[in-house]
Amino acid sequence: MGLFEKLTQVASRLGLRDKIIGWLPLLSLLVSVIGALWMAILPLDGQYRYTYVSENALLPGQAHTYFRESEWNHVRAYKKEIQAIVSSEAGGHINEQERIEHVVGYLADIGLKTSLHEWSVDHFSESYNGTNVYGVMHAPRGDNAEAMVLVAPWINQDGEHNIGGISVLIALAKYFKRWSVWSKNIVFVIPSDSGFALRSWVTAYHTSLALTAGAIEGAIVLDYPEASSEHFDFMEVFYEGLNGQLPNLDLINTAVIVASTENLATVIQGVNEHDESFVKKYMPEALKEFFGNQQMDVFNRYANRLKIMLSGMTRQVTTGISKSPGSEAFSGWRIDAITLRARGTNGPFDITTFGRMAESTLRSINNLLEHFHQSFFFYLLLSPTKFVSIGTYLPSAVLVCASFPLTAIYLYATKPNRATSLVKSFFTIIAVFGACTTIGGVLTVVPSTAVGPVLTSLFVISACLPILSVVAPSPPPHPASSPADPNVTLAISLLLHGLVTTALATINFSLAMVLGLLTVAFNFIRPGSAHVKSNLLILVITCPWTWLAAVGAVLKISPFEILQMLLWSLRGNQVWTWQVLFGLWLPQWILAVIVSRSSTPAPAQSTVGYFKKQ
């Protein structure tokens, strides 16, 4: 205790407290920059790891597959039938019910127990609805306690008829029925689409369906939309789930290894790590000659890995407004799922190769004695064979989020009479967060016709608030009995923002990282007329509507459409992005507006440190 007292006295004599506090704003900026740069370092050679199969029981690619040319005629026959059904339905010769009867007939003829699932996602007069078809093949060597799922949506993520995928699924069902190797039941599902339809079926399977087959261990979604071709070039794997959830890495590794045994190239995010288009498109010839081919190749692979990583994060952040490949429908039920999609039309691989991908992957899942658990559930993929684990990438989000508490400590420590303002600031923060959360909650339960006017009002008010902070005169300095001190209010709100965003990073890293980077400028909001212009710029670049408009411009849709899509994704897929928007980002921005409008000067700066008193 004596040593501690002595150190305290020395620190007080040297003024270390004021010096440290004075450097906190610079430290806040520094850690946020380091956090952002951390992400750019991850795709460098030596920073990532190569994927490997942790669960020995999977034995990927070890079993010989027999879904070959002998089954091609079955695939062709089913493909011809499915094409005829699609054409007849498009021409009005048959209706949806008749189409469903045809599909049920195919599964029933094979000997599967079949059933229908009527689904709907309703909101007042609006409704998304349809009928899903599924059949169950009971394992000849199992106890009906576990199951695997093979899915082929009638309509895929691009709105195309999944003719090839459905044909392969039915042919595989016929083929699997002849084999006695299965120890797990297999459920064959043909939902009406890969979005709400499949999600509704998964939910109903665990709650209300009469025909079930046991706990689902894994699921594979087949997507082969090219009806005119029986060949493809390579296979793309989709793996992103809802709310940041990901399948066990072993499932992805199994599919990639199975593809490699067929010499089939696999890509994720539509990018090949060895694609040279980046260098050819963006690098000047002078730089190519200066660095040489070897260095250009290294840089090109780095750029592709970075693009794959950022694309994967973007897909997780935009869940609900991006396309639904189908695998994400199993999120939340402890089911690992991936989507396999055939790409191209002129490659050396025929449609039976695509079927063997599903066959061999299911054979590996069939080997499991327990649920996927050995490998990673939190990771960032840089290529089909390279990844970054959570222990490597999580510090980047923690650093960005740590910038908010650092600024909060600076603001609070340099504010005199803190105790008198603390309670008042809490009431201000609670009022703003309560109002925004209430508005967000009300918009989820009112008719869509009422959502538009409310959102329009929010957009207009949000656009006017930063402008008023410049045009309108600042209010006079408030007396001691004023509602709250802006510096204390900002300090508490930044502290809460940093804590909540850090907690979010452990659940949905991509959303937390993007939110932290888009709102890091909140650290530089300061009250007082001397900061009007800088505050206006910060309020514009941190406004959630600004970024909704930017995303809408990229996707060529309006911000209102994006918000409607987020609402429907909340209703149909239970995606949390809407709550994050109205429960965290918007109230924090409004508090920043309130602080920027205050005439109270910024806290007294330390005479030592980064910000010196003028």
mmCIF file of C-alpha atoms in Angstrom, residues 189-535:
data_model
loop_
_atom_site.group_PDB
_atom_site.id
_atom_site.type_symbol
_atom_site.label_atom_id
_atom_site.label_comp_id
_atom_site.label_asym_id
_atom_site.label_seq_id
_atom_site.Cartn_x
_atom_site.Cartn_y
_atom_site.Cartn_z
ATOM 1 C CA VAL A 189 -37.525 -30.313 -49.626
ATOM 2 C CA ILE A 190 -38.762 -28.343 -52.637
ATOM 3 C CA PRO A 191 -39.887 -24.973 -51.229
ATOM 4 C CA SER A 192 -41.608 -22.401 -53.389
ATOM 5 C CA ASP A 193 -38.608 -20.059 -53.008
ATOM 6 C CA SER A 194 -35.277 -19.822 -51.212
ATOM 7 C CA GLY A 195 -36.358 -17.015 -48.873
ATOM 8 C CA PHE A 196 -39.473 -16.857 -46.715
ATOM 9 C CA ALA A 197 -40.742 -20.223 -47.987
ATOM 10 C CA LEU A 198 -37.741 -22.217 -46.817
ATOM 11 C CA ARG A 199 -37.441 -20.236 -43.583
ATOM 12 C CA SER A 200 -41.105 -20.922 -42.827
ATOM 13 C CA TRP A 201 -40.620 -24.636 -43.483
ATOM 14 C CA VAL A 202 -37.639 -24.825 -41.122
ATOM 15 C CA THR A 203 -39.621 -23.049 -38.406
ATOM 16 C CA ALA A 204 -42.657 -25.267 -38.943
ATOM 17 C CA TYR A 205 -40.482 -28.400 -38.908
ATOM 18 C CA HIS A 206 -39.475 -27.606 -35.337
ATOM 19 C CA THR A 207 -42.905 -26.447 -34.190
ATOM 20 C CA SER A 208 -45.947 -27.741 -36.046
ATOM 21 C CA LEU A 209 -45.275 -30.198 -38.895
ATOM 22 C CA ALA A 210 -46.766 -33.655 -38.439
ATOM 23 C CA LEU A 211 -44.263 -35.443 -40.686
ATOM 24 C CA THR A 212 -40.735 -35.026 -39.318
ATOM 25 C CA ALA A 213 -37.589 -37.142 -39.339
ATOM 26 C CA GLY A 214 -35.652 -36.234 -36.206
ATOM 27 C CA ALA A 215 -33.088 -33.590 -35.305
ATOM 28 C CA ILE A 216 -31.506 -32.078 -38.403
ATOM 29 C CA GLU A 217 -27.717 -32.417 -38.361
ATOM 30 C CA GLY A 218 -26.929 -30.609 -41.607
ATOM 31 C CA ALA A 219 -28.514 -29.233 -44.753
ATOM 32 C CA ILE A 220 -27.452 -28.685 -48.361
ATOM 33 C CA VAL A 221 -29.274 -26.390 -50.769
ATOM 34 C CA LEU A 222 -28.858 -27.113 -54.494
ATOM 35 C CA ASP A 223 -28.993 -24.299 -57.038
ATOM 36 C CA TYR A 224 -28.624 -25.209 -60.721
ATOM 37 C CA PRO A 225 -30.787 -22.757 -62.667
ATOM 38 C CA GLU A 226 -29.315 -23.271 -66.145
ATOM 39 C CA ALA A 227 -32.035 -25.295 -67.869
ATOM 40 C CA SER A 228 -30.452 -25.161 -71.323
ATOM 41 C CA SER A 229 -27.117 -26.720 -70.355
ATOM 42 C CA GLU A 230 -26.083 -29.952 -68.682
ATOM 43 C CA HIS A 231 -22.510 -28.768 -68.083
ATOM 44 C CA PHE A 232 -21.021 -26.140 -65.781
ATOM 45 C CA ASP A 233 -17.635 -24.529 -65.142
ATOM 46 C CA PHE A 234 -17.209 -24.359 -61.363
ATOM 47 C CA MET A 235 -19.129 -24.452 -58.088
ATOM 48 C CA GLU A 236 -19.863 -21.551 -55.773
ATOM 49 C CA VAL A 237 -20.491 -22.070 -52.066
ATOM 50 C CA PHE A 238 -22.782 -19.775 -50.053
ATOM 51 C CA TYR A 239 -22.519 -20.055 -46.289
ATOM 52 C CA GLU A 240 -23.640 -16.800 -44.605
ATOM 53 C CA GLY A 241 -26.458 -17.086 -42.085
ATOM 54 C CA LEU A 242 -28.793 -14.659 -40.352
ATOM 55 C CA ASN A 243 -27.661 -12.226 -37.647
ATOM 56 C CA GLY A 244 -24.003 -13.127 -38.075
ATOM 57 C CA GLN A 245 -24.464 -16.877 -37.662
ATOM 58 C CA LEU A 246 -22.242 -19.174 -39.717
ATOM 59 C CA PRO A 247 -22.193 -22.932 -40.287
ATOM 60 C CA ASN A 248 -19.451 -24.995 -38.741
ATOM 61 C CA LEU A 249 -16.323 -24.603 -40.838
ATOM 62 C CA ASP A 250 -16.032 -28.386 -41.160
ATOM 63 C CA LEU A 251 -19.135 -28.465 -43.379
ATOM 64 C CA ILE A 252 -17.632 -25.965 -45.827
ATOM 65 C CA ASN A 253 -14.289 -27.771 -45.746
ATOM 66 C CA THR A 254 -16.037 -31.044 -46.529
ATOM 67 C CA ALA A 255 -17.761 -29.600 -49.602
ATOM 68 C CA VAL A 256 -14.501 -28.036 -50.836
ATOM 69 C CA ILE A 257 -12.532 -31.265 -50.376
ATOM 70 C CA VAL A 258 -15.254 -33.273 -52.099
ATOM 71 C CA ALA A 259 -15.092 -30.862 -55.041
ATOM 72 C CA SER A 260 -11.307 -31.172 -55.191
ATOM 73 C CA THR A 261 -11.579 -34.959 -55.558
ATOM 74 C CA GLU A 262 -13.514 -34.280 -58.780
ATOM 75 C CA ASN A 263 -11.007 -31.576 -59.844
ATOM 76 C CA LEU A 264 -13.902 -29.131 -59.590
ATOM 77 C CA ALA A 265 -12.930 -25.533 -58.843
ATOM 78 C CA THR A 266 -14.730 -23.916 -55.907
ATOM 79 C CA VAL A 267 -15.203 -20.203 -55.289
ATOM 80 C CA ILE A 268 -16.865 -18.097 -52.624
ATOM 81 C CA GLN A 269 -18.313 -14.612 -53.049
ATOM 82 C CA GLY A 270 -18.001 -15.133 -56.802
ATOM 83 C CA VAL A 271 -14.244 -14.424 -56.663
ATOM 84 C CA ASN A 272 -11.385 -16.733 -57.583
ATOM 85 C CA GLU A 273 -8.289 -16.070 -55.494
ATOM 86 C CA HIS A 274 -6.051 -16.465 -58.549
ATOM 87 C CA ASP A 275 -8.139 -14.272 -60.839
ATOM 88 C CA GLU A 276 -5.882 -11.664 -62.488
ATOM 89 C CA SER A 277 -8.605 -9.219 -63.469
ATOM 90 C CA PHE A 278 -7.725 -6.802 -60.639
ATOM 91 C CA VAL A 279 -4.159 -6.240 -61.849
ATOM 92 C CA LYS A 280 -5.214 -6.058 -65.483
ATOM 93 C CA LYS A 281 -7.979 -3.564 -64.753
ATOM 94 C CA TYR A 282 -6.510 -1.232 -62.139
ATOM 95 C CA MET A 283 -2.714 -1.436 -62.188
ATOM 96 C CA PRO A 284 -0.822 0.853 -64.598
ATOM 97 C CA GLU A 285 1.677 -0.797 -66.906
ATOM 98 C CA ALA A 286 4.512 1.229 -65.371
ATOM 99 C CA LEU A 287 3.842 -0.279 -61.938
ATOM 100 C CA LYS A 288 3.627 -3.779 -63.395
ATOM 101 C CA GLU A 289 7.047 -3.370 -64.984
ATOM 102 C CA PHE A 290 8.526 -1.793 -61.844
ATOM 103 C CA PHE A 291 7.389 -4.529 -59.416
ATOM 104 C CA GLY A 292 7.630 -7.465 -61.794
ATOM 105 C CA ASN A 293 5.290 -10.357 -62.418
ATOM 106 C CA GLN A 294 6.039 -12.165 -59.165
ATOM 107 C CA GLN A 295 5.217 -9.199 -56.932
ATOM 108 C CA MET A 296 2.157 -8.372 -59.025
ATOM 109 C CA ASP A 297 0.929 -11.924 -58.556
ATOM 110 C CA VAL A 298 1.352 -11.626 -54.781
ATOM 111 C CA PHE A 299 -0.490 -8.308 -54.731
ATOM 112 C CA ASN A 300 -3.260 -9.656 -56.953
ATOM 113 C CA ARG A 301 -3.886 -12.625 -54.651
ATOM 114 C CA TYR A 302 -3.933 -10.270 -51.661
ATOM 115 C CA ALA A 303 -6.476 -8.019 -53.390
ATOM 116 C CA ASN A 304 -8.702 -10.994 -54.203
ATOM 117 C CA ARG A 305 -8.535 -12.317 -50.641
ATOM 118 C CA LEU A 306 -9.390 -8.848 -49.319
ATOM 119 C CA LYS A 307 -12.316 -8.611 -51.732
ATOM 120 C CA ILE A 308 -13.619 -12.033 -50.660
ATOM 121 C CA MET A 309 -13.371 -11.102 -46.987
ATOM 122 C CA LEU A 310 -15.120 -7.746 -47.427
ATOM 123 C CA SER A 311 -17.789 -9.303 -49.649
ATOM 124 C CA GLY A 312 -18.519 -11.889 -46.975
ATOM 125 C CA MET A 313 -18.830 -9.182 -44.332
ATOM 126 C CA THR A 314 -21.070 -7.145 -46.627
ATOM 127 C CA ARG A 315 -23.414 -10.097 -47.159
ATOM 128 C CA GLN A 316 -23.730 -10.530 -43.391
ATOM 129 C CA VAL A 317 -24.415 -6.828 -42.842
ATOM 130 C CA THR A 318 -26.995 -6.642 -45.643
ATOM 131 C CA THR A 319 -28.899 -9.751 -44.572
ATOM 132 C CA GLY A 320 -32.528 -9.040 -45.347
ATOM 133 C CA ILE A 321 -31.905 -6.792 -48.330
ATOM 134 C CA SER A 322 -29.462 -9.049 -50.186
ATOM 135 C CA LYS A 323 -30.416 -12.173 -52.112
ATOM 136 C CA SER A 324 -31.329 -15.329 -50.193
ATOM 137 C CA PRO A 325 -29.373 -18.381 -51.395
ATOM 138 C CA GLY A 326 -31.318 -20.592 -48.977
ATOM 139 C CA SER A 327 -28.741 -21.804 -46.475
ATOM 140 C CA GLU A 328 -29.438 -18.863 -44.161
ATOM 141 C CA ALA A 329 -32.982 -20.174 -43.574
ATOM 142 C CA PHE A 330 -31.588 -22.756 -41.121
ATOM 143 C CA SER A 331 -30.010 -20.144 -38.831
ATOM 144 C CA GLY A 332 -31.190 -20.111 -35.246
ATOM 145 C CA TRP A 333 -31.987 -23.820 -35.071
ATOM 146 C CA ARG A 334 -28.448 -25.147 -34.539
ATOM 147 C CA ILE A 335 -28.391 -26.515 -38.065
ATOM 148 C CA ASP A 336 -25.307 -26.148 -40.239
ATOM 149 C CA ALA A 337 -26.224 -25.465 -43.853
ATOM 150 C CA ILE A 338 -24.570 -24.396 -47.101
ATOM 151 C CA THR A 339 -25.770 -23.670 -50.620
ATOM 152 C CA LEU A 340 -24.018 -25.211 -53.621
ATOM 153 C CA ARG A 341 -24.512 -23.400 -56.911
ATOM 154 C CA ALA A 342 -23.346 -24.489 -60.351
ATOM 155 C CA ARG A 343 -21.789 -21.633 -62.323
ATOM 156 C CA GLY A 344 -21.233 -21.397 -66.059
ATOM 157 C CA THR A 345 -22.641 -23.423 -68.951
ATOM 158 C CA ASN A 346 -19.698 -24.617 -71.064
ATOM 159 C CA GLY A 347 -17.383 -26.286 -68.578
ATOM 160 C CA PRO A 348 -16.109 -29.870 -68.542
ATOM 161 C CA PHE A 349 -18.312 -30.929 -65.612
ATOM 162 C CA ASP A 350 -21.706 -32.479 -66.274
ATOM 163 C CA ILE A 351 -24.803 -32.285 -64.117
ATOM 164 C CA THR A 352 -24.074 -35.643 -62.461
ATOM 165 C CA THR A 353 -20.875 -34.120 -61.056
ATOM 166 C CA PHE A 354 -23.070 -31.606 -59.280
ATOM 167 C CA GLY A 355 -25.112 -34.496 -57.908
ATOM 168 C CA ARG A 356 -21.977 -36.206 -56.642
ATOM 169 C CA MET A 357 -21.116 -33.087 -54.662
ATOM 170 C CA ALA A 358 -24.346 -33.496 -52.712
ATOM 171 C CA GLU A 359 -23.988 -37.277 -52.470
ATOM 172 C CA SER A 360 -20.465 -37.260 -51.078
ATOM 173 C CA THR A 361 -21.135 -34.375 -48.677
ATOM 174 C CA LEU A 362 -24.209 -36.143 -47.312
ATOM 175 C CA ARG A 363 -22.176 -39.339 -46.949
ATOM 176 C CA SER A 364 -19.731 -37.394 -44.756
ATOM 177 C CA ILE A 365 -22.521 -35.917 -42.620
ATOM 178 C CA ASN A 366 -23.974 -39.420 -42.370
ATOM 179 C CA ASN A 367 -20.731 -40.534 -40.680
ATOM 180 C CA LEU A 368 -21.126 -38.121 -37.770
ATOM 181 C CA LEU A 369 -21.898 -39.602 -34.371
ATOM 182 C CA GLU A 370 -22.704 -36.202 -32.885
ATOM 183 C CA HIS A 371 -23.482 -32.692 -34.039
ATOM 184 C CA PHE A 372 -20.860 -30.508 -35.754
ATOM 185 C CA HIS A 373 -18.786 -29.060 -32.945
ATOM 186 C CA GLN A 374 -15.068 -29.631 -33.494
ATOM 187 C CA SER A 375 -14.290 -26.779 -35.880
ATOM 188 C CA PHE A 376 -14.906 -23.024 -35.887
ATOM 189 C CA PHE A 377 -18.280 -21.298 -35.780
ATOM 190 C CA PHE A 378 -16.724 -17.806 -35.976
ATOM 191 C CA TYR A 379 -14.405 -17.102 -38.883
ATOM 192 C CA LEU A 380 -13.789 -14.985 -41.972
ATOM 193 C CA LEU A 381 -13.129 -16.876 -45.194
ATOM 194 C CA LEU A 382 -10.476 -15.457 -47.533
ATOM 195 C CA SER A 383 -10.784 -18.275 -50.062
ATOM 196 C CA PRO A 384 -12.241 -21.792 -50.048
ATOM 197 C CA THR A 385 -9.055 -22.999 -48.339
ATOM 198 C CA LYS A 386 -7.975 -19.981 -46.261
ATOM 199 C CA PHE A 387 -9.623 -18.437 -43.213
ATOM 200 C CA VAL A 388 -9.102 -16.143 -40.248
ATOM 201 C CA SER A 389 -10.321 -17.298 -36.832
ATOM 202 C CA ILE A 390 -12.145 -15.153 -34.300
ATOM 203 C CA GLY A 391 -9.077 -14.702 -32.120
ATOM 204 C CA THR A 392 -7.312 -12.994 -35.014
ATOM 205 C CA TYR A 393 -10.022 -10.691 -36.351
ATOM 206 C CA LEU A 394 -12.032 -9.799 -33.225
ATOM 207 C CA PRO A 395 -9.395 -7.356 -31.858
ATOM 208 C CA SER A 396 -10.055 -5.075 -34.838
ATOM 209 C CA ALA A 397 -13.666 -4.502 -33.766
ATOM 210 C CA VAL A 398 -12.651 -4.221 -30.117
ATOM 211 C CA LEU A 399 -10.133 -1.499 -30.989
ATOM 212 C CA VAL A 400 -12.684 0.478 -33.002
ATOM 213 C CA CYS A 401 -15.267 0.131 -30.232
ATOM 214 C CA ALA A 402 -12.694 1.064 -27.577
ATOM 215 C CA SER A 403 -12.375 4.522 -29.122
ATOM 216 C CA PHE A 404 -15.816 5.453 -27.763
ATOM 217 C CA PRO A 405 -15.094 4.799 -24.052
ATOM 218 C CA LEU A 406 -11.736 6.571 -24.378
ATOM 219 C CA THR A 407 -13.452 9.715 -25.637
ATOM 220 C CA ALA A 408 -16.122 9.312 -22.949
ATOM 221 C CA ILE A 409 -13.473 9.211 -20.212
ATOM 222 C CA TYR A 410 -11.842 12.333 -21.634
ATOM 223 C CA LEU A 411 -15.116 14.270 -21.740
ATOM 224 C CA TYR A 412 -16.215 13.176 -18.285
ATOM 225 C CA ALA A 413 -12.843 13.681 -16.581
ATOM 226 C CA THR A 414 -12.441 17.240 -17.855
ATOM 227 C CA LYS A 415 -15.955 18.379 -16.891
ATOM 228 C CA PRO A 416 -16.319 20.175 -13.544
ATOM 229 C CA ASN A 417 -19.398 19.555 -11.391
ATOM 230 C CA ARG A 418 -19.963 16.199 -13.021
ATOM 231 C CA ALA A 419 -22.241 14.847 -10.292
ATOM 232 C CA THR A 420 -24.846 17.588 -10.763
ATOM 233 C CA SER A 421 -25.146 16.816 -14.490
ATOM 234 C CA LEU A 422 -25.039 13.033 -14.334
ATOM 235 C CA VAL A 423 -28.675 12.339 -13.443
ATOM 236 C CA LYS A 424 -29.967 14.956 -15.879
ATOM 237 C CA SER A 425 -27.883 13.478 -18.689
ATOM 238 C CA PHE A 426 -29.194 10.004 -17.928
ATOM 239 C CA PHE A 427 -32.766 11.235 -18.267
ATOM 240 C CA THR A 428 -31.944 12.834 -21.630
ATOM 241 C CA ILE A 429 -30.343 9.648 -22.916
ATOM 242 C CA ILE A 430 -33.196 7.452 -21.674
ATOM 243 C CA ALA A 431 -35.744 9.759 -23.309
ATOM 244 C CA VAL A 432 -33.987 9.713 -26.700
ATOM 245 C CA PHE A 433 -33.351 5.966 -26.706
ATOM 246 C CA GLY A 434 -36.879 5.293 -25.497
ATOM 247 C CA ALA A 435 -38.426 7.481 -28.206
ATOM 248 C CA CYS A 436 -36.375 5.936 -31.033
ATOM 249 C CA THR A 437 -36.977 2.387 -29.835
ATOM 250 C CA THR A 438 -40.696 3.086 -29.533
ATOM 251 C CA ILE A 439 -40.848 4.498 -33.057
ATOM 252 C CA GLY A 440 -38.971 1.491 -34.402
ATOM 253 C CA GLY A 441 -41.273 -0.882 -32.547
ATOM 254 C CA VAL A 442 -44.440 0.866 -33.682
ATOM 255 C CA LEU A 443 -43.335 0.758 -37.324
ATOM 256 C CA THR A 444 -43.104 -3.035 -37.120
ATOM 257 C CA VAL A 445 -46.775 -3.417 -36.164
ATOM 258 C CA VAL A 446 -48.554 -0.713 -38.177
ATOM 259 C CA PRO A 447 -49.732 -1.226 -41.778
ATOM 260 C CA SER A 448 -47.182 -0.563 -44.497
ATOM 261 C CA THR A 449 -49.321 2.322 -45.740
ATOM 262 C CA ALA A 450 -48.611 4.106 -42.457
ATOM 263 C CA VAL A 451 -44.897 3.316 -42.482
ATOM 264 C CA GLY A 452 -44.192 5.485 -45.520
ATOM 265 C CA PRO A 453 -45.397 8.819 -44.044
ATOM 266 C CA VAL A 454 -43.589 8.168 -40.757
ATOM 267 C CA LEU A 455 -40.325 7.333 -42.517
ATOM 268 C CA THR A 456 -40.703 10.379 -44.754
ATOM 269 C CA SER A 457 -41.124 12.565 -41.670
ATOM 270 C CA LEU A 458 -38.058 10.997 -40.073
ATOM 271 C CA PHE A 459 -36.016 11.597 -43.212
ATOM 272 C CA VAL A 460 -37.090 15.247 -43.426
ATOM 273 C CA ILE A 461 -36.534 15.935 -39.731
ATOM 274 C CA SER A 462 -33.149 14.215 -39.800
ATOM 275 C CA ALA A 463 -32.122 16.271 -42.824
ATOM 276 C CA CYS A 464 -33.199 19.511 -41.157
ATOM 277 C CA LEU A 465 -31.540 18.935 -37.786
ATOM 278 C CA PRO A 466 -27.907 19.293 -38.958
ATOM 279 C CA ILE A 467 -28.821 22.292 -41.114
ATOM 280 C CA LEU A 468 -30.547 24.005 -38.184
ATOM 281 C CA SER A 469 -27.379 23.570 -36.150
ATOM 282 C CA VAL A 470 -25.691 25.927 -38.631
ATOM 283 C CA VAL A 471 -28.492 28.284 -39.677
ATOM 284 C CA ALA A 472 -30.354 28.750 -36.398
ATOM 285 C CA PRO A 473 -28.642 30.695 -33.626
ATOM 286 C CA SER A 474 -27.302 28.667 -30.764
ATOM 287 C CA PRO A 475 -29.267 28.852 -27.522
ATOM 288 C CA PRO A 476 -27.776 30.974 -24.744
ATOM 289 C CA PRO A 477 -25.586 29.285 -22.161
ATOM 290 C CA HIS A 478 -27.824 27.419 -19.795
ATOM 291 C CA PRO A 479 -27.972 27.973 -16.058
ATOM 292 C CA ALA A 480 -27.120 25.362 -13.502
ATOM 293 C CA SER A 481 -30.727 24.154 -13.458
ATOM 294 C CA SER A 482 -30.671 23.314 -17.189
ATOM 295 C CA PRO A 483 -31.746 19.826 -18.295
ATOM 296 C CA ALA A 484 -28.287 18.326 -18.850
ATOM 297 C CA ASP A 485 -24.686 19.171 -19.568
ATOM 298 C CA PRO A 486 -23.886 18.256 -23.196
ATOM 299 C CA ASN A 487 -20.379 17.001 -22.441
ATOM 300 C CA VAL A 488 -21.633 14.599 -19.779
ATOM 301 C CA THR A 489 -24.494 13.526 -22.050
ATOM 302 C CA LEU A 490 -22.070 12.828 -24.883
ATOM 303 C CA ALA A 491 -19.688 10.990 -22.553
ATOM 304 C CA ILE A 492 -22.364 8.639 -21.227
ATOM 305 C CA SER A 493 -23.856 8.007 -24.670
ATOM 306 C CA LEU A 494 -20.439 7.217 -26.176
ATOM 307 C CA LEU A 495 -19.668 4.867 -23.303
ATOM 308 C CA LEU A 496 -22.942 3.002 -23.857
ATOM 309 C CA HIS A 497 -22.391 2.975 -27.614
ATOM 310 C CA GLY A 498 -18.956 1.428 -27.213
ATOM 311 C CA LEU A 499 -20.130 -1.205 -24.745
ATOM 312 C CA VAL A 500 -23.153 -2.285 -26.790
ATOM 313 C CA THR A 501 -21.189 -2.359 -30.048
ATOM 314 C CA THR A 502 -18.458 -4.449 -28.423
ATOM 315 C CA ALA A 503 -21.065 -6.923 -27.178
ATOM 316 C CA LEU A 504 -22.603 -6.995 -30.664
ATOM 317 C CA ALA A 505 -19.186 -7.845 -32.135
ATOM 318 C CA THR A 506 -19.171 -11.183 -30.319
ATOM 319 C CA ILE A 507 -22.487 -12.111 -31.971
ATOM 320 C CA ASN A 508 -22.410 -10.374 -35.339
ATOM 321 C CA PHE A 509 -18.866 -9.201 -35.940
ATOM 322 C CA SER A 510 -19.467 -7.781 -39.418
ATOM 323 C CA LEU A 511 -22.415 -5.624 -38.349
ATOM 324 C CA ALA A 512 -20.578 -4.349 -35.275
ATOM 325 C CA MET A 513 -17.416 -3.572 -37.247
ATOM 326 C CA VAL A 514 -19.263 -1.664 -39.958
ATOM 327 C CA LEU A 515 -21.389 0.188 -37.401
ATOM 328 C CA GLY A 516 -18.293 1.122 -35.416
ATOM 329 C CA LEU A 517 -16.479 2.490 -38.469
ATOM 330 C CA LEU A 518 -19.520 4.437 -39.693
ATOM 331 C CA THR A 519 -20.075 6.038 -36.286
ATOM 332 C CA VAL A 520 -16.484 6.529 -35.108
ATOM 333 C CA ALA A 521 -16.758 10.219 -36.032
ATOM 334 C CA PHE A 522 -19.114 10.663 -33.046
ATOM 335 C CA ASN A 523 -15.907 10.874 -31.001
ATOM 336 C CA PHE A 524 -15.173 14.297 -32.495
ATOM 337 C CA ILE A 525 -18.527 15.985 -31.849
ATOM 338 C CA ARG A 526 -18.049 18.978 -29.554
ATOM 339 C CA PRO A 527 -20.599 21.533 -28.294
ATOM 340 C CA GLY A 528 -20.145 25.214 -28.927
ATOM 341 C CA SER A 529 -20.307 27.635 -31.843
ATOM 342 C CA ALA A 530 -16.615 27.144 -32.613
ATOM 343 C CA HIS A 531 -17.328 23.612 -33.843
ATOM 344 C CA VAL A 532 -20.398 24.255 -35.994
ATOM 345 C CA LYS A 533 -18.880 23.354 -39.365
ATOM 346 C CA SER A 534 -17.051 20.265 -38.169
ATOM 347 C CA ASN A 535 -20.157 19.096 -36.313
#
